[in-house]
Amino acid sequence: MAFNLYTKILINIQIDAVQCFSEYMTWFRC
């Protein structure tokens, strides 16, 4: 249970990082 929660948190952090990186690249391109 705790492991699943920890994994879910890690996945959410990775998704947020990808979104921030995508926004940064879009801003950098523009």
PDB file of C-alpha atoms in Angstrom:
ATOM      1  CA  MET A   1       0.000   0.000   0.000  1.00  0.00           C
ATOM      2  CA  ALA A   2       2.690   2.467   1.023  1.00  0.00           C
ATOM      3  CA  PHE A   3       4.842   1.369  -1.900  1.00  0.00           C
ATOM      4  CA  ASN A   4       2.012   2.012  -4.362  1.00  0.00           C
ATOM      5  CA  LEU A   5       1.465   5.475  -2.885  1.00  0.00           C
ATOM      6  CA  TYR A   6       5.191   6.226  -3.111  1.00  0.00           C
ATOM      7  CA  THR A   7       5.280   5.072  -6.739  1.00  0.00           C
ATOM      8  CA  LYS A   8       2.216   7.173  -7.569  1.00  0.00           C
ATOM      9  CA  ILE A   9       3.906  10.244  -6.043  1.00  0.00           C
ATOM     10  CA  LEU A  10       7.058   9.596  -8.075  1.00  0.00           C
ATOM     11  CA  ILE A  11       5.026   9.247 -11.285  1.00  0.00           C
ATOM     12  CA  ASN A  12       3.174  12.494 -10.543  1.00  0.00           C
ATOM     13  CA  ILE A  13       6.492  14.287  -9.956  1.00  0.00           C
ATOM     14  CA  GLN A  14       7.863  12.938 -13.239  1.00  0.00           C
ATOM     15  CA  ILE A  15       4.740  14.054 -15.127  1.00  0.00           C
ATOM     16  CA  ASP A  16       4.991  17.541 -13.591  1.00  0.00           C
ATOM     17  CA  ALA A  17       8.673  17.695 -14.542  1.00  0.00           C
ATOM     18  CA  VAL A  18       7.886  16.706 -18.140  1.00  0.00           C
ATOM     19  CA  GLN A  19       5.127  19.328 -18.369  1.00  0.00           C
ATOM     20  CA  CYS A  20       7.389  22.042 -16.949  1.00  0.00           C
ATOM     21  CA  PHE A  21      10.158  21.023 -19.341  1.00  0.00           C
ATOM     22  CA  SER A  22       7.766  21.090 -22.304  1.00  0.00           C
ATOM     23  CA  GLU A  23       6.525  24.548 -21.335  1.00  0.00           C
ATOM     24  CA  TYR A  24      10.115  25.723 -20.901  1.00  0.00           C
ATOM     25  CA  MET A  25      11.119  24.392 -24.322  1.00  0.00           C
ATOM     26  CA  THR A  26       8.064  26.042 -25.922  1.00  0.00           C
ATOM     27  CA  TRP A  27       8.941  29.349 -24.246  1.00  0.00           C
ATOM     28  CA  PHE A  28      12.572  28.993 -25.287  1.00  0.00           C
ATOM     29  CA  ARG A  29      11.587  28.270 -28.901  1.00  0.00           C
ATOM     30  CA  CYS A  30       9.280  31.300 -28.974  1.00  0.00           C
TER      31      CYS A  30
END
